[in-house]
Amino acid sequence: MGIQEKGINTRLVITGLIIGMFFSALEQTIVGTAMPTIIAELNGFKIFAWVTTAYMITSTTIVPIVGKLSDIYGRRSLYLLGTIIFIIGSGLCATATNMEQLVLYRGLQGIGGGMIMPLSQTIIGDIFTAEQRAKWQGIFGGLFGLSSVIGPFLGGLIVDHISWHWIFLINVPFGLLSALLIFAGLKNENAAAKKEKVNIDYLGIITLIPAIVLLLLGLTFGGDKFAWTSAKSFLIFGGAIVLFVIFGFIEKKAVEPILDLSFFKNRIFATMNGLGFLLGLGMFGAIMFVPMYMQGILGVSPTQAGSTMTPMMIAMIAASIIGGQLLLRFSFRSVLTAGMLLAGLGFYLMSTMGLDSNEFTAYAYMVVLGLGMGLVMPTLMIAIQNEFPKSQLGTVTSASTFFRSIGGTIGITILNSVMNHSLETKMADVAKSTDNPVAHGALQTLSDKTDALFGLLINPGLLKLPGDIQKIVIHGIETAWSESFTTVFLTGLIFIAIGVLVALSVGKGRIKKDNELNQEKEQQEKSFGQEATE
């Protein structure tokens, strides 16, 4: 099943990882369903966005740091620490009596979640050979898709029939079980950790943390809380850039750098992280508009809109498993290029959807998109882990997770701006082409009120106009929104197209099968024996 090293029970570890990864990933999707109820009970509409933002900032920030520390101290202790922090944060979230407390506790929970996810991937790299990783990474990659499918449904079920507090409390027993299984399964794992004098890159840590926090804060609230061209924006992004530059200089001189910049000289490391970043830019930024399109243009119910991603996620799970098998027969470049081309086709098809499209068409196009994602995502991790020794797996695995996460955050920001700008432009165009003076005036007035447009699509009754004029205005809003949706996916397609070029530049690297590795090992031992005899 896996590498049965001394002190490692693979079955216990795998079971613990599945439980831990699933519930950590689930937490990122289940909370959104419960937010309306939480807002109503805690009276915190003004800062509710911070419930997600706090988790995102802390979880993203901790990733590169915990990866390096795990290479120094071993995975077991840090995974257990991350699980304990996640459990404590979850328990505290359930006790929150106001929104400020919930935001604070979510930040703590994010630290734990940000430790669990990359360490889970690293442990997989530790206990499996390259060939076995190809089989298992697809399955573990499918857990993320499964959590996205189950999360909204489970969240709604818990809120409707129990209490919103239990979307957090459910993590406690399963988190404890995961910790116990990892504790027992990785017995004596720390023996593999470094024994020489430890040199922790404290300067790197204290510059990297504020750099990431400033970047994420700027991307999250730029264009909303402050203008992109404002003094506050320049201060935040300028501060982030300065800190990243300082971090780069520190890393060049550090004995044990948090992120060894020399890794980027490795072709696989550089291209895979570049591809992960581009995938995040296009994929995670664009798909957030799909439920809105389904509800606002195709008229599905809110419940149905919450589950519109299900076909894509199911396709992603299937492709993740199939992709692992394909890697045993084909090169990384072949699988990645095929996946990016499929994703590109999915983006193009989604961009063709309009007012006359139907649900079946949307689901079919999302399946194509899911197949592309499923081939690419696990391959990125497998290829990187295939290139580096186990002593560096924590650092390189966390780097992969980090770049994909940052790409997704930047993608959401960019494509949200594209959507808003396109809406204003399209609304102005629709207004110009409208002959009715009352409808023209209404459309012109609404053209820069992008926040209100989606609300009018969901509930046209909010627009107090005579029947015929109301139909003209709503139809104009639908046209502008549909065309803007097309613009978003065409913009995302640009990132995917660049990703195809990056995939083609990966090289001829591929997974070496276990029998090939054994033959190499035997040859090395034979050569060593001959040298010793001579």
Short mmCIF file of N, CA, C and O in Angstrom, two decimals, residues 457-508:
data_model
loop_
_atom_site.label_atom_id
_atom_site.label_comp_id
_atom_site.label_asym_id
_atom_site.label_seq_id
_atom_site.Cartn_x
_atom_site.Cartn_y
_atom_site.Cartn_z
N LEU A 457 -31.96 41.49 -10.75
CA LEU A 457 -32.15 40.26 -11.52
C LEU A 457 -32.89 39.22 -10.69
O LEU A 457 -33.76 38.51 -11.19
N ILE A 458 -32.52 39.12 -9.42
CA ILE A 458 -33.14 38.12 -8.53
C ILE A 458 -34.57 38.52 -8.18
O ILE A 458 -35.47 37.68 -8.10
N ASN A 459 -34.76 39.82 -7.96
CA ASN A 459 -36.08 40.29 -7.55
C ASN A 459 -36.47 41.54 -8.35
O ASN A 459 -36.30 42.68 -7.89
N PRO A 460 -36.99 41.35 -9.58
CA PRO A 460 -37.36 42.49 -10.44
C PRO A 460 -38.41 43.39 -9.80
O PRO A 460 -38.53 44.57 -10.18
N GLY A 461 -39.16 42.87 -8.83
CA GLY A 461 -40.19 43.66 -8.18
C GLY A 461 -39.66 44.87 -7.43
O GLY A 461 -40.41 45.79 -7.10
N LEU A 462 -38.35 44.86 -7.15
CA LEU A 462 -37.75 46.00 -6.46
C LEU A 462 -37.73 47.24 -7.36
O LEU A 462 -37.59 48.36 -6.87
N LEU A 463 -37.87 47.01 -8.67
CA LEU A 463 -37.86 48.12 -9.63
C LEU A 463 -39.30 48.60 -9.82
O LEU A 463 -40.12 47.93 -10.43
N LYS A 464 -39.61 49.76 -9.28
CA LYS A 464 -40.97 50.28 -9.31
C LYS A 464 -41.21 51.09 -10.59
O LYS A 464 -41.06 52.31 -10.64
N LEU A 465 -41.52 50.35 -11.67
CA LEU A 465 -41.80 50.97 -12.96
C LEU A 465 -43.02 50.31 -13.59
O LEU A 465 -43.35 49.16 -13.24
N PRO A 466 -43.69 50.99 -14.51
CA PRO A 466 -44.81 50.35 -15.22
C PRO A 466 -44.36 49.05 -15.89
O PRO A 466 -43.21 48.91 -16.30
N GLY A 467 -45.30 48.12 -16.04
CA GLY A 467 -45.01 46.77 -16.51
C GLY A 467 -44.14 46.68 -17.76
O GLY A 467 -43.09 46.03 -17.74
N ASP A 468 -44.53 47.35 -18.85
CA ASP A 468 -43.78 47.25 -20.10
C ASP A 468 -42.38 47.83 -19.97
O ASP A 468 -41.40 47.28 -20.49
N ILE A 469 -42.30 48.97 -19.28
CA ILE A 469 -41.00 49.62 -19.11
C ILE A 469 -40.10 48.77 -18.22
O ILE A 469 -38.89 48.64 -18.47
N GLN A 470 -40.70 48.17 -17.19
CA GLN A 470 -39.92 47.31 -16.30
C GLN A 470 -39.31 46.14 -17.06
O GLN A 470 -38.14 45.78 -16.86
N LYS A 471 -40.08 45.56 -17.99
CA LYS A 471 -39.57 44.44 -18.79
C LYS A 471 -38.38 44.87 -19.64
O LYS A 471 -37.41 44.14 -19.78
N ILE A 472 -38.49 46.08 -20.22
CA ILE A 472 -37.39 46.58 -21.06
C ILE A 472 -36.12 46.76 -20.22
O ILE A 472 -35.02 46.37 -20.63
N VAL A 473 -36.30 47.34 -19.03
CA VAL A 473 -35.14 47.61 -18.15
C VAL A 473 -34.51 46.30 -17.67
O VAL A 473 -33.28 46.13 -17.72
N ILE A 474 -35.35 45.36 -17.23
CA ILE A 474 -34.83 44.08 -16.72
C ILE A 474 -34.12 43.31 -17.83
O ILE A 474 -33.05 42.71 -17.63
N HIS A 475 -34.74 43.35 -19.04
CA HIS A 475 -34.10 42.69 -20.18
C HIS A 475 -32.75 43.33 -20.49
O HIS A 475 -31.76 42.64 -20.82
N GLY A 476 -32.68 44.66 -20.37
CA GLY A 476 -31.42 45.36 -20.59
C GLY A 476 -30.36 44.96 -19.57
O GLY A 476 -29.19 44.76 -19.91
N ILE A 477 -30.79 44.83 -18.29
CA ILE A 477 -29.86 44.41 -17.23
C ILE A 477 -29.38 42.98 -17.49
O ILE A 477 -28.19 42.68 -17.34
N GLU A 478 -30.31 42.11 -17.88
CA GLU A 478 -29.93 40.72 -18.18
C GLU A 478 -28.92 40.67 -19.33
O GLU A 478 -27.95 39.90 -19.28
N THR A 479 -29.15 41.48 -20.35
CA THR A 479 -28.23 41.51 -21.50
C THR A 479 -26.84 41.97 -21.07
O THR A 479 -25.83 41.35 -21.43
N ALA A 480 -26.80 43.06 -20.30
CA ALA A 480 -25.51 43.59 -19.84
C ALA A 480 -24.80 42.59 -18.94
O ALA A 480 -23.58 42.38 -19.06
N TRP A 481 -25.55 41.95 -18.05
CA TRP A 481 -24.93 41.00 -17.12
C TRP A 481 -24.42 39.77 -17.87
O TRP A 481 -23.31 39.29 -17.61
N SER A 482 -25.19 39.27 -18.82
CA SER A 482 -24.79 38.10 -19.59
C SER A 482 -23.54 38.39 -20.43
O SER A 482 -22.61 37.57 -20.48
N GLU A 483 -23.51 39.56 -21.06
CA GLU A 483 -22.34 39.92 -21.87
C GLU A 483 -21.10 40.15 -20.99
O GLU A 483 -19.98 39.85 -21.42
N SER A 484 -21.30 40.66 -19.80
CA SER A 484 -20.18 40.84 -18.87
C SER A 484 -19.66 39.50 -18.39
O SER A 484 -18.44 39.33 -18.19
N PHE A 485 -20.56 38.55 -18.19
CA PHE A 485 -20.17 37.19 -17.82
C PHE A 485 -19.27 36.61 -18.92
O PHE A 485 -18.25 35.97 -18.63
N THR A 486 -19.63 36.86 -20.17
CA THR A 486 -18.81 36.41 -21.30
C THR A 486 -17.42 37.05 -21.25
O THR A 486 -16.40 36.39 -21.46
N THR A 487 -17.38 38.35 -20.96
CA THR A 487 -16.10 39.06 -20.88
C THR A 487 -15.21 38.47 -19.80
O THR A 487 -13.99 38.32 -19.99
N VAL A 488 -15.79 38.14 -18.65
CA VAL A 488 -15.02 37.56 -17.54
C VAL A 488 -14.36 36.25 -17.97
O VAL A 488 -13.17 36.02 -17.72
N PHE A 489 -15.12 35.37 -18.63
CA PHE A 489 -14.56 34.08 -19.01
C PHE A 489 -13.56 34.20 -20.16
O PHE A 489 -12.59 33.43 -20.22
N LEU A 490 -13.75 35.17 -21.03
CA LEU A 490 -12.76 35.39 -22.08
C LEU A 490 -11.46 35.93 -21.48
O LEU A 490 -10.36 35.61 -21.95
N THR A 491 -11.59 36.77 -20.44
CA THR A 491 -10.39 37.26 -19.74
C THR A 491 -9.68 36.11 -19.04
O THR A 491 -8.45 35.98 -19.11
N GLY A 492 -10.46 35.25 -18.37
CA GLY A 492 -9.87 34.09 -17.73
C GLY A 492 -9.21 33.16 -18.73
O GLY A 492 -8.19 32.53 -18.44
N LEU A 493 -9.77 33.10 -19.92
CA LEU A 493 -9.22 32.26 -20.98
C LEU A 493 -7.81 32.70 -21.38
O LEU A 493 -6.96 31.88 -21.75
N ILE A 494 -7.54 33.99 -21.25
CA ILE A 494 -6.19 34.50 -21.54
C ILE A 494 -5.18 33.87 -20.58
O ILE A 494 -4.10 33.42 -20.99
N PHE A 495 -5.52 33.82 -19.28
CA PHE A 495 -4.62 33.21 -18.30
C PHE A 495 -4.42 31.73 -18.59
O PHE A 495 -3.31 31.20 -18.45
N ILE A 496 -5.51 31.06 -18.99
CA ILE A 496 -5.41 29.63 -19.29
C ILE A 496 -4.55 29.40 -20.53
O ILE A 496 -3.76 28.46 -20.59
N ALA A 497 -4.69 30.28 -21.52
CA ALA A 497 -3.88 30.15 -22.74
C ALA A 497 -2.39 30.30 -22.43
O ALA A 497 -1.55 29.55 -22.96
N ILE A 498 -2.07 31.26 -21.57
CA ILE A 498 -0.67 31.40 -21.14
C ILE A 498 -0.23 30.13 -20.40
O ILE A 498 0.90 29.67 -20.56
N GLY A 499 -1.16 29.56 -19.63
CA GLY A 499 -0.87 28.31 -18.91
C GLY A 499 -0.56 27.16 -19.84
O GLY A 499 0.28 26.31 -19.53
N VAL A 500 -1.22 27.12 -20.99
CA VAL A 500 -0.93 26.07 -21.98
C VAL A 500 0.52 26.19 -22.45
O VAL A 500 1.24 25.19 -22.57
N LEU A 501 0.97 27.42 -22.71
CA LEU A 501 2.35 27.65 -23.14
C LEU A 501 3.34 27.23 -22.06
O LEU A 501 4.38 26.64 -22.34
N VAL A 502 2.99 27.53 -20.81
CA VAL A 502 3.85 27.12 -19.68
C VAL A 502 3.91 25.61 -19.59
O VAL A 502 4.97 25.01 -19.38
N ALA A 503 2.74 24.96 -19.75
CA ALA A 503 2.69 23.49 -19.69
C ALA A 503 3.57 22.86 -20.77
O ALA A 503 4.23 21.85 -20.55
N LEU A 504 3.58 23.47 -21.95
CA LEU A 504 4.40 22.94 -23.04
C LEU A 504 5.90 23.10 -22.77
O LEU A 504 6.72 22.40 -23.37
N SER A 505 6.25 24.01 -21.87
CA SER A 505 7.67 24.26 -21.57
C SER A 505 8.18 23.45 -20.38
O SER A 505 9.32 23.63 -19.95
N VAL A 506 7.34 22.56 -19.85
CA VAL A 506 7.70 21.79 -18.65
C VAL A 506 8.91 20.88 -18.90
O VAL A 506 9.72 20.64 -18.02
N GLY A 507 9.06 20.37 -20.11
CA GLY A 507 10.15 19.43 -20.39
C GLY A 507 9.62 18.01 -20.48
O GLY A 507 8.41 17.78 -20.49
N LYS A 508 10.53 17.05 -20.53
CA LYS A 508 10.14 15.66 -20.74
C LYS A 508 10.06 14.86 -19.44
O LYS A 508 10.06 13.63 -19.47
#
